[in-house]
mmCIF file of C-alpha atoms in Angstrom:
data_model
loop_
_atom_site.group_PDB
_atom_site.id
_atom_site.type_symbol
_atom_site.label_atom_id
_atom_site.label_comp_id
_atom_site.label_asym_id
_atom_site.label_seq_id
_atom_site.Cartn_x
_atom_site.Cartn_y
_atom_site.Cartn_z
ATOM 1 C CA UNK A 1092 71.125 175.135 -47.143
ATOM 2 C CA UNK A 1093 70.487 175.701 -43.588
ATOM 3 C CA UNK A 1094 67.581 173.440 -44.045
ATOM 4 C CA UNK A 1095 69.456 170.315 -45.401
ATOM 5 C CA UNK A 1096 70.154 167.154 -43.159
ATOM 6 C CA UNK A 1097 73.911 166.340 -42.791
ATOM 7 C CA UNK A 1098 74.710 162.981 -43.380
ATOM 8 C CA UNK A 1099 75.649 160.913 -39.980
ATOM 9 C CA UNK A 1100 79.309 160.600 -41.683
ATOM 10 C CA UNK A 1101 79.536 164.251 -41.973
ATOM 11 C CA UNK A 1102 78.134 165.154 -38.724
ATOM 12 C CA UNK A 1103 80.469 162.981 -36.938
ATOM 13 C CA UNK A 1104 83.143 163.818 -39.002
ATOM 14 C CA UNK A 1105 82.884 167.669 -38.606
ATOM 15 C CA UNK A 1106 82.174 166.973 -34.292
ATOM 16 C CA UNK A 1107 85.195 165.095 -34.184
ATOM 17 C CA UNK A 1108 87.414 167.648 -35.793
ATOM 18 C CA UNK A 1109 86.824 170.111 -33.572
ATOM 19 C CA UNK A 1110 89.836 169.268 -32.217
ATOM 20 C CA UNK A 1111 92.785 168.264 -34.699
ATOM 21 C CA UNK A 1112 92.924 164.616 -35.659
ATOM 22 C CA UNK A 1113 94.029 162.248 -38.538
ATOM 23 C CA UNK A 1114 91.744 160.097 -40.621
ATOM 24 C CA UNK A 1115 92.010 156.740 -38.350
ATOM 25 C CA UNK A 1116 91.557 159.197 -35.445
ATOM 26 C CA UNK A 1117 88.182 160.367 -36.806
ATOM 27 C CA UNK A 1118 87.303 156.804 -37.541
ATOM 28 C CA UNK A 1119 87.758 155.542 -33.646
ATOM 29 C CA UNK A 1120 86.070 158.631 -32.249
ATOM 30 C CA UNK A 1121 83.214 158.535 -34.522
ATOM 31 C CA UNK A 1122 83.000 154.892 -33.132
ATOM 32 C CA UNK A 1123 83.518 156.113 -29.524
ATOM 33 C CA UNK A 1124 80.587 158.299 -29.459
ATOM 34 C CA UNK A 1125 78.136 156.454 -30.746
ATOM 35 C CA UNK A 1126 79.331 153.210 -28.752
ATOM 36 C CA UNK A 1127 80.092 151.262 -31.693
ATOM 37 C CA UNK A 1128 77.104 152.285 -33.512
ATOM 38 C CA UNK A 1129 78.687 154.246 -36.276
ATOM 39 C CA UNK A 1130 81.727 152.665 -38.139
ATOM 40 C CA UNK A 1131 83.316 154.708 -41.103
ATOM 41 C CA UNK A 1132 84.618 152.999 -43.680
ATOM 42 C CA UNK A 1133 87.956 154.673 -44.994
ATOM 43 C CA UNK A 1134 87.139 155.254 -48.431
ATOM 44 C CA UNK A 1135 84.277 156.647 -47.580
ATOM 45 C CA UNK A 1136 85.555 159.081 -45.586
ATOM 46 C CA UNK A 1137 88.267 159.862 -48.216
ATOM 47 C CA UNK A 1138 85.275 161.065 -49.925
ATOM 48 C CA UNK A 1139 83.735 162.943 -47.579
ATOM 49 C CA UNK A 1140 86.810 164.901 -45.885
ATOM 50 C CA UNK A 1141 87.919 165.674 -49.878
ATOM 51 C CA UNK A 1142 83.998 167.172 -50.017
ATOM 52 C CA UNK A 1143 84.538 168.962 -46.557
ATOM 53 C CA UNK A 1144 87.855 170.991 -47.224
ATOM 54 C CA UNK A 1145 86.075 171.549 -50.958
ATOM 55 C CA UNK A 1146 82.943 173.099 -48.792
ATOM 56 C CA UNK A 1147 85.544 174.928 -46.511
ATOM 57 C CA UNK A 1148 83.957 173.136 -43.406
ATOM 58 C CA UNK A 1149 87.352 171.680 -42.929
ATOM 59 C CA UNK A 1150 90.757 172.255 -43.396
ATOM 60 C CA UNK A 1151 94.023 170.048 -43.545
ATOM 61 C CA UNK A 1152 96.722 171.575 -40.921
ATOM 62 C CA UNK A 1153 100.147 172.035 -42.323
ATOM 63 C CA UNK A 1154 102.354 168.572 -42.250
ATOM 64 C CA UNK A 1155 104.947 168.960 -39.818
ATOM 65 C CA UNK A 1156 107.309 166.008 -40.786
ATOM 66 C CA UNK A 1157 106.527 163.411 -43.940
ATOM 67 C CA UNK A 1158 106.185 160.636 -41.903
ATOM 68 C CA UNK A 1159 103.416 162.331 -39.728
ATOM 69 C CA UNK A 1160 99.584 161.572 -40.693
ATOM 70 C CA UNK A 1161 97.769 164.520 -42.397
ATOM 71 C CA UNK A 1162 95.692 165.955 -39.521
ATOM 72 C CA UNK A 1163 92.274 167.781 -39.841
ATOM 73 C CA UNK A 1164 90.336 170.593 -38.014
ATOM 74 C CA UNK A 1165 87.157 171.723 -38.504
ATOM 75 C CA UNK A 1166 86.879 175.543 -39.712
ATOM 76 C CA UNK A 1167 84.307 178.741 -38.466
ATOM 77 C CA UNK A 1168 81.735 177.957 -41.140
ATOM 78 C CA UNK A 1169 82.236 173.909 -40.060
ATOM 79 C CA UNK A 1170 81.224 175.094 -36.331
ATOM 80 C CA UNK A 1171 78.114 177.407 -38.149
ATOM 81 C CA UNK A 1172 76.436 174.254 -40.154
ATOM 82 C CA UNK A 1173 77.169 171.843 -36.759
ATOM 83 C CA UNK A 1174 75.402 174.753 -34.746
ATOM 84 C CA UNK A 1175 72.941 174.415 -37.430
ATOM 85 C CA UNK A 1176 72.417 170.989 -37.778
ATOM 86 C CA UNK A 1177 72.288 170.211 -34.021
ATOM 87 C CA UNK A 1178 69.050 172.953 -33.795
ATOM 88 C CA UNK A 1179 67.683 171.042 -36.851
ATOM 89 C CA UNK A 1180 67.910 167.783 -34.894
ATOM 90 C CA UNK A 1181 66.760 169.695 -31.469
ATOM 91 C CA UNK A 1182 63.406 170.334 -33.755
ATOM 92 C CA UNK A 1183 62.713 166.646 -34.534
ATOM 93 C CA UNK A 1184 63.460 165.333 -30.973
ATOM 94 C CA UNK A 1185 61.550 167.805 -29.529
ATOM 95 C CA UNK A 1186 58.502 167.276 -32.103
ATOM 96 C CA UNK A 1187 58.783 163.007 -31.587
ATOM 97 C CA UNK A 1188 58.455 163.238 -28.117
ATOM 98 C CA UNK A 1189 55.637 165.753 -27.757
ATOM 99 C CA UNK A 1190 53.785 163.292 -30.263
ATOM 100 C CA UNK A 1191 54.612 160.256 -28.946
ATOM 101 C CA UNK A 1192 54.854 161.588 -25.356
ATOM 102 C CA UNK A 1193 58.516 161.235 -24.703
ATOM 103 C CA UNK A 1194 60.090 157.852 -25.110
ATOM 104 C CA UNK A 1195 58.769 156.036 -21.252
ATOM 105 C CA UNK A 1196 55.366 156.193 -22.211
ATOM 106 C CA UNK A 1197 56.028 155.526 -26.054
ATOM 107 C CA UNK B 909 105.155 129.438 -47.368
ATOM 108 C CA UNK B 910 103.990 131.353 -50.503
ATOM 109 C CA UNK B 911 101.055 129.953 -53.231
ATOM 110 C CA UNK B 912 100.034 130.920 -56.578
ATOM 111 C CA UNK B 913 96.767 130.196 -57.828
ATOM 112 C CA UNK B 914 95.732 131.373 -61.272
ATOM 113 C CA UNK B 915 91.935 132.023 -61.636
ATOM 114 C CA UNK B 916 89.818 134.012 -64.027
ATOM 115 C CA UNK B 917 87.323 136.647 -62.773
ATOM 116 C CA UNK B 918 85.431 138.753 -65.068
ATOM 117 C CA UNK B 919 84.984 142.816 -64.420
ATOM 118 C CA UNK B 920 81.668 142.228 -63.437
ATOM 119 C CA UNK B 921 82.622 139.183 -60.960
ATOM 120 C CA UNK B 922 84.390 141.790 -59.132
ATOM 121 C CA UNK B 923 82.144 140.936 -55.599
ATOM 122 C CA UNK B 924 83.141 137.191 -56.224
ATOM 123 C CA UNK B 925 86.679 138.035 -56.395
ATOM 124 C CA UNK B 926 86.429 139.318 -53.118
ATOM 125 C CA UNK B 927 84.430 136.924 -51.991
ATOM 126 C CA UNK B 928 86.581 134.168 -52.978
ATOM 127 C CA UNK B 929 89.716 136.330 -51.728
ATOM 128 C CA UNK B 930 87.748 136.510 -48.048
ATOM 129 C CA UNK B 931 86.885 132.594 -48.657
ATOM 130 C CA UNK B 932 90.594 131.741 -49.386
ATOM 131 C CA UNK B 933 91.490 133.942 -46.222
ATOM 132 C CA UNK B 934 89.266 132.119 -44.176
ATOM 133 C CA UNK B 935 90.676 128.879 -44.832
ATOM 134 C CA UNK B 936 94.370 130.661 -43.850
ATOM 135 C CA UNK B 937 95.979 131.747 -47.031
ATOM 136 C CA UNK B 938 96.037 135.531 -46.949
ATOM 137 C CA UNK B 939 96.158 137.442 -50.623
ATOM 138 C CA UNK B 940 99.823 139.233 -50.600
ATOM 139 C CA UNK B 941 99.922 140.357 -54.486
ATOM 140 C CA UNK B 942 97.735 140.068 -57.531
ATOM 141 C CA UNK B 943 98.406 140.177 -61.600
ATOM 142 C CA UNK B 944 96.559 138.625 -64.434
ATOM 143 C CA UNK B 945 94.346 136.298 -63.314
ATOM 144 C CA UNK B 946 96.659 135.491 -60.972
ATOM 145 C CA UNK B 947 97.134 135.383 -57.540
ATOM 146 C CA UNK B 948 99.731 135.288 -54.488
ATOM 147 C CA UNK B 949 98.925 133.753 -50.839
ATOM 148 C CA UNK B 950 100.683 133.460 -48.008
ATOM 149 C CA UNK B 951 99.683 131.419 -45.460
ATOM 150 C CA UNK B 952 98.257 132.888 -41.987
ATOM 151 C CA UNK B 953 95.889 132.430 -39.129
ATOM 152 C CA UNK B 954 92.430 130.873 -40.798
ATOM 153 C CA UNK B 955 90.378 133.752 -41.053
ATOM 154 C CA UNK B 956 93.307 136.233 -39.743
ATOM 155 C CA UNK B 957 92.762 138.468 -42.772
ATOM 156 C CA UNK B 958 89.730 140.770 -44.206
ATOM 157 C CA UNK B 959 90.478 141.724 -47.825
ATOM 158 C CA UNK B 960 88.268 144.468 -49.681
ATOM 159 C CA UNK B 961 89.337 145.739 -53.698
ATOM 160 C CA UNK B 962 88.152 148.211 -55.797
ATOM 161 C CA UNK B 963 87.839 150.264 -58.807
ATOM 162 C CA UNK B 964 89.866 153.466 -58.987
ATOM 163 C CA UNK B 965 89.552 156.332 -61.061
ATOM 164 C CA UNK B 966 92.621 156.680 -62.062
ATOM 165 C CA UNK B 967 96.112 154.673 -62.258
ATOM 166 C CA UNK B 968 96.988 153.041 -58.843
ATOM 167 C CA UNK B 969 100.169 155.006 -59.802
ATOM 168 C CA UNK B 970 99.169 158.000 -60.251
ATOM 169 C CA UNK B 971 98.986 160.524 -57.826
ATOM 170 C CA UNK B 972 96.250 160.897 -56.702
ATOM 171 C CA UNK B 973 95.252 157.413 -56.426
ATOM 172 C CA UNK B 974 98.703 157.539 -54.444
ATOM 173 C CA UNK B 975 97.312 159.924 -51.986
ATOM 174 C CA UNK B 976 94.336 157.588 -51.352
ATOM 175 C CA UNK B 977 96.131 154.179 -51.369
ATOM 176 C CA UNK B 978 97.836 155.611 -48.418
ATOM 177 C CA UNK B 979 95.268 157.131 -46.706
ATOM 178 C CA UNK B 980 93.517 153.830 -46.773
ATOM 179 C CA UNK B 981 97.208 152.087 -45.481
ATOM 180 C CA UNK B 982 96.610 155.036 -42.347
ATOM 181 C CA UNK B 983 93.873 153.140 -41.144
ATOM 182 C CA UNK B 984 95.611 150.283 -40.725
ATOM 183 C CA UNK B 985 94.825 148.801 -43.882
ATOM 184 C CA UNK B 986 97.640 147.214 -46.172
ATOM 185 C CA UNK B 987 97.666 147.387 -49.655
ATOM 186 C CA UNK B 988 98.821 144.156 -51.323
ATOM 187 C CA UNK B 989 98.525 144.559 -55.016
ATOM 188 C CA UNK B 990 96.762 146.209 -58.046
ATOM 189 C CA UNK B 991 95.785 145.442 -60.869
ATOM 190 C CA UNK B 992 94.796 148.083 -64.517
ATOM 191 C CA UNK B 993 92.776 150.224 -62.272
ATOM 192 C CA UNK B 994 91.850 147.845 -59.293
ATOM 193 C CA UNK B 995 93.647 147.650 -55.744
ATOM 194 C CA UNK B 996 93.489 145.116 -53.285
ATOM 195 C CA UNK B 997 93.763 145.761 -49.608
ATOM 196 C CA UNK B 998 93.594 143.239 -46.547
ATOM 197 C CA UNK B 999 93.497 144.350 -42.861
ATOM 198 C CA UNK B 1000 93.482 142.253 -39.947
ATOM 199 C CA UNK B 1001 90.279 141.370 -38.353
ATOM 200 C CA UNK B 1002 91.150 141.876 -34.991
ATOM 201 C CA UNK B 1003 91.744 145.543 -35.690
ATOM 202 C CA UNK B 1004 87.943 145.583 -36.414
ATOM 203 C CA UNK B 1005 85.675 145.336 -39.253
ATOM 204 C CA UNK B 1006 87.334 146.094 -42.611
ATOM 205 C CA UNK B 1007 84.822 147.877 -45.327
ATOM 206 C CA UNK B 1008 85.808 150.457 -47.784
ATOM 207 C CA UNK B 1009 82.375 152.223 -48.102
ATOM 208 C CA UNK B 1010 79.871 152.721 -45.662
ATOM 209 C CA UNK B 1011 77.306 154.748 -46.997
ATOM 210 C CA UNK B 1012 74.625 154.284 -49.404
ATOM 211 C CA UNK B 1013 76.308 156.985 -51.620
ATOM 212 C CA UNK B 1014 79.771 155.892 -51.844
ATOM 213 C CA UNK B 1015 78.445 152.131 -52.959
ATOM 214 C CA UNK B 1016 76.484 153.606 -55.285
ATOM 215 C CA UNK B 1017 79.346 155.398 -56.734
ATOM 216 C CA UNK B 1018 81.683 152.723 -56.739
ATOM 217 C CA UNK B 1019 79.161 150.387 -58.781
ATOM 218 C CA UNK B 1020 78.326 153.216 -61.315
ATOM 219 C CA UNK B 1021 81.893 152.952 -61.922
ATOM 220 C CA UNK B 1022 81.851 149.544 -62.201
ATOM 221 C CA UNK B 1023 78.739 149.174 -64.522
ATOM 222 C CA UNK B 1024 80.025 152.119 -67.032
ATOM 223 C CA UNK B 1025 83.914 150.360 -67.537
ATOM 224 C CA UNK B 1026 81.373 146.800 -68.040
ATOM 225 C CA UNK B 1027 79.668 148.368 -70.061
ATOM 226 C CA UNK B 1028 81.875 150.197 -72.784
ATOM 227 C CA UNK B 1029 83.809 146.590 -72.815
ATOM 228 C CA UNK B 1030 80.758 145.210 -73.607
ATOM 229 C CA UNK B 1031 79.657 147.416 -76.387
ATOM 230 C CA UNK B 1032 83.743 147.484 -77.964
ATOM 231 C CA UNK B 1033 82.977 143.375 -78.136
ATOM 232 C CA UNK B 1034 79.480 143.501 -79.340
ATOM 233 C CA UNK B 1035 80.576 145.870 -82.130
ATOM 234 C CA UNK B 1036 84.104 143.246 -83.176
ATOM 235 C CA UNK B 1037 82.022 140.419 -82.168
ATOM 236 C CA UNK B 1038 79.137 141.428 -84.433
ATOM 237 C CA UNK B 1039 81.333 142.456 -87.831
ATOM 238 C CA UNK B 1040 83.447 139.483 -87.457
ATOM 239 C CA UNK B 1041 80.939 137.221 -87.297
ATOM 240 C CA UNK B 1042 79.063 138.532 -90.383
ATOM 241 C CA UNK B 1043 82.391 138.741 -92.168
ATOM 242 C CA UNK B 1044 82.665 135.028 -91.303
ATOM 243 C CA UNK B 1045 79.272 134.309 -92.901
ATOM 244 C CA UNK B 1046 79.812 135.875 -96.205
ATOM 245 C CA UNK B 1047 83.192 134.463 -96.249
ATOM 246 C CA UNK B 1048 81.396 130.371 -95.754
ATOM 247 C CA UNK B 1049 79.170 131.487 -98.449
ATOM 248 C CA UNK B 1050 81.647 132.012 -100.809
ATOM 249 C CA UNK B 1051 81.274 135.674 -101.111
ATOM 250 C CA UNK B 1052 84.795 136.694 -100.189
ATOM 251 C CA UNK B 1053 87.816 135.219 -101.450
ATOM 252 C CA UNK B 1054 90.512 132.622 -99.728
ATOM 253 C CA UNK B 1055 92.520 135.691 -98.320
ATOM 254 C CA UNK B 1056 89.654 136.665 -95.923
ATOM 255 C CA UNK B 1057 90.523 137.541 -92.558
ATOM 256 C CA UNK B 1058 87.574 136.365 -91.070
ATOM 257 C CA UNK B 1059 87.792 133.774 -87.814
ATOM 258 C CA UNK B 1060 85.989 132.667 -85.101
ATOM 259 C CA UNK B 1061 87.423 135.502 -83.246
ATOM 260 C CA UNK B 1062 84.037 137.252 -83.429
ATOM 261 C CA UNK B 1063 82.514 134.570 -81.751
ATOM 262 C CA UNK B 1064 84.554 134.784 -78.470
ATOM 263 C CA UNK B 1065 83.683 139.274 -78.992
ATOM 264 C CA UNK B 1066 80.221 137.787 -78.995
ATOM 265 C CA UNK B 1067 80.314 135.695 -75.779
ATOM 266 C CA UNK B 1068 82.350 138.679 -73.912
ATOM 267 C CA UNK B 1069 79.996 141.152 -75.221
ATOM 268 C CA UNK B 1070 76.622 139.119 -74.149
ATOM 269 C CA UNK B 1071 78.066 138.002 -70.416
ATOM 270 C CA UNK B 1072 79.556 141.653 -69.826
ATOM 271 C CA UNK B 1073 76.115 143.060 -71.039
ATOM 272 C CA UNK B 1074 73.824 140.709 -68.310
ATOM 273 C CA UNK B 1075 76.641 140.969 -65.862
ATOM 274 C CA UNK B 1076 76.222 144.776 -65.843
ATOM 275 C CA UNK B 1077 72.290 144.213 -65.893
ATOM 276 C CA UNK B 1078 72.892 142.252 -62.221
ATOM 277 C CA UNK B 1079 74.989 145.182 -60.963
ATOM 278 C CA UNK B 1080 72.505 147.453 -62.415
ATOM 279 C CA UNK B 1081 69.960 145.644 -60.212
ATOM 280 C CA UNK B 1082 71.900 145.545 -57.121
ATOM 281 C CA UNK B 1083 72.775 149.590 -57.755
ATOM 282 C CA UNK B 1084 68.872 150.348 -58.213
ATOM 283 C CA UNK B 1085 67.879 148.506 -54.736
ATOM 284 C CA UNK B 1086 70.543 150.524 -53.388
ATOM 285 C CA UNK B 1087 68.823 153.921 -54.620
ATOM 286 C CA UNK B 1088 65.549 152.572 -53.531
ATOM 287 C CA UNK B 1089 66.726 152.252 -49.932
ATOM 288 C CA UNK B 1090 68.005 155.956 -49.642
ATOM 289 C CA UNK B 1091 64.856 156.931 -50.416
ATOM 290 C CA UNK B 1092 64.108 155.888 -47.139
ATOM 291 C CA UNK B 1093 67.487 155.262 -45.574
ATOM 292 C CA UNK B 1094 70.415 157.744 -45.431
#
């Protein structure tokens, strides 16, 4: 487990709920960080926050008023497979740019 | 001002209906409702609208589908019609780029969808198509009587049944370059 990638969705979905947001909200911070780079589709990530609060990574907060968007926030085990994930991708930076001697001189 | 246009697409046409939706929204007539093979416009900015559908799994009314439809609408989304078990959404293209699915997975799972309601629609027509046709035979060979029920119906299960069968085949094809690529793409 600990050894499997997350998928870019999923990573940026489960950074960006580490403070409450709704499923647009996700969408434009996922696009924030990665300066336009990463654009979620909303079906998509239908899919993947239904996965998430299946996993227990996530969890929907309680709906204050009907009219209000369903907001999301990322659980304990969430923050353990981020921690994870981010040590996994530590490892491959770390290993590129001892072989290829850092990105200047690459 | 409001236009109809009536226009047959086929199951497996479904990426030329949108394409001809996002064609017909470029030249300023933006899709506001859908039916049988036909379809509403209302006129707008040329090229004002994006417009995506898709296959649910489930009723558009059910729901479960209801939960989603809206979840898509909370993007900013709008949904403007549905049809059986498809819905059609537009969004404006200056709130961005409008796609339903952006990863490999979710395409892939939309056309499996796709390909298995093709192809049991297929088969259903093969099967009709094929009995009818041999009950057509033996009845112009004078081996049933004049009370026969045969017709040329079987032909017309025939010609569904052989288009729906190579028009999975192409989405079949377009599904297994997807796979290829996330063996080497997420």
């Amino acid at each position: 487990m600990a050894n499997t990638a997350l998928t870019e969705a999923v990573y940026y979905i489960l950074l960006s709920l580490t403070e409450p947001l709704h499923g647009y909200g996700i969408i434009q911070n996922a696009e924030r960080l990665s300066s336009g780079r990463v654009k979620l589709a909303a079906g998509t990530l239908y899919g993947a926050i239904n996965s998430l609060i299946e996993k227990g990574w996530i969890e929907a907060l309680p709906e204050e008023t009907a009219s209000r968007k369903k907001e999301y926030i990322i659980t304990q085990a969430g923050r353990e497979i981020l921690m994870a994930e981010i040590e996994r991708l530590r490892e491959l930076l770390k290993n590129g740019e001892e072989i290829l001697g850092g990105f200047k001189d690459a | 001002m409001r236009k109809v246009v009536h226009k047959l697409f086929w199951v497996w046409q479904f990426d030329k209906e949108e394409e001809w939706l996002n064609e017909m929204a470029a030249k300023g007539l933006a899709l506001v409702g859908t039916g049988f093979c036909r379809y509403e416009f209302e006129e707008s900015l040329p090229g004002e609208y994006e417009v995506r559908l898709q296959l649910l799994e489930k009723s558009p009314v059910h729901p479960e589908s209801e939960k989603y439809i809206s979840f898509i609408e909370e993007t900013g989304a709008e949904h403007v019609g549905s049809y059986m078990k498809w819905v059609y959404f537009r969004k404006k293209k200056s709130d961005g780029e409008f796609q339903l699915f952006s990863d490999t997975d979710s395409k892939i799972k939309q056309l499996s969808m796709v390909i298995s309601c093709i192809l049991i629609l297929s088969i259903i027509n093969l099967v009709v198509g094929v009995e009818n046709t041999y009950l057509l035979i033996r009845h112009f060979s004078g081996a049933l009587g004049g009370g026969s029920s045969a017709n040329i119906i079987g032909f017309v299960n025939l010609a569904i049944g052989i288009f729906g069968t190579a028009g999975a085949m192409r989405l079949i094809r377009k599904r297994s370059r997807l796979k290829k690529d996330k063996q080497i793409f997420e």
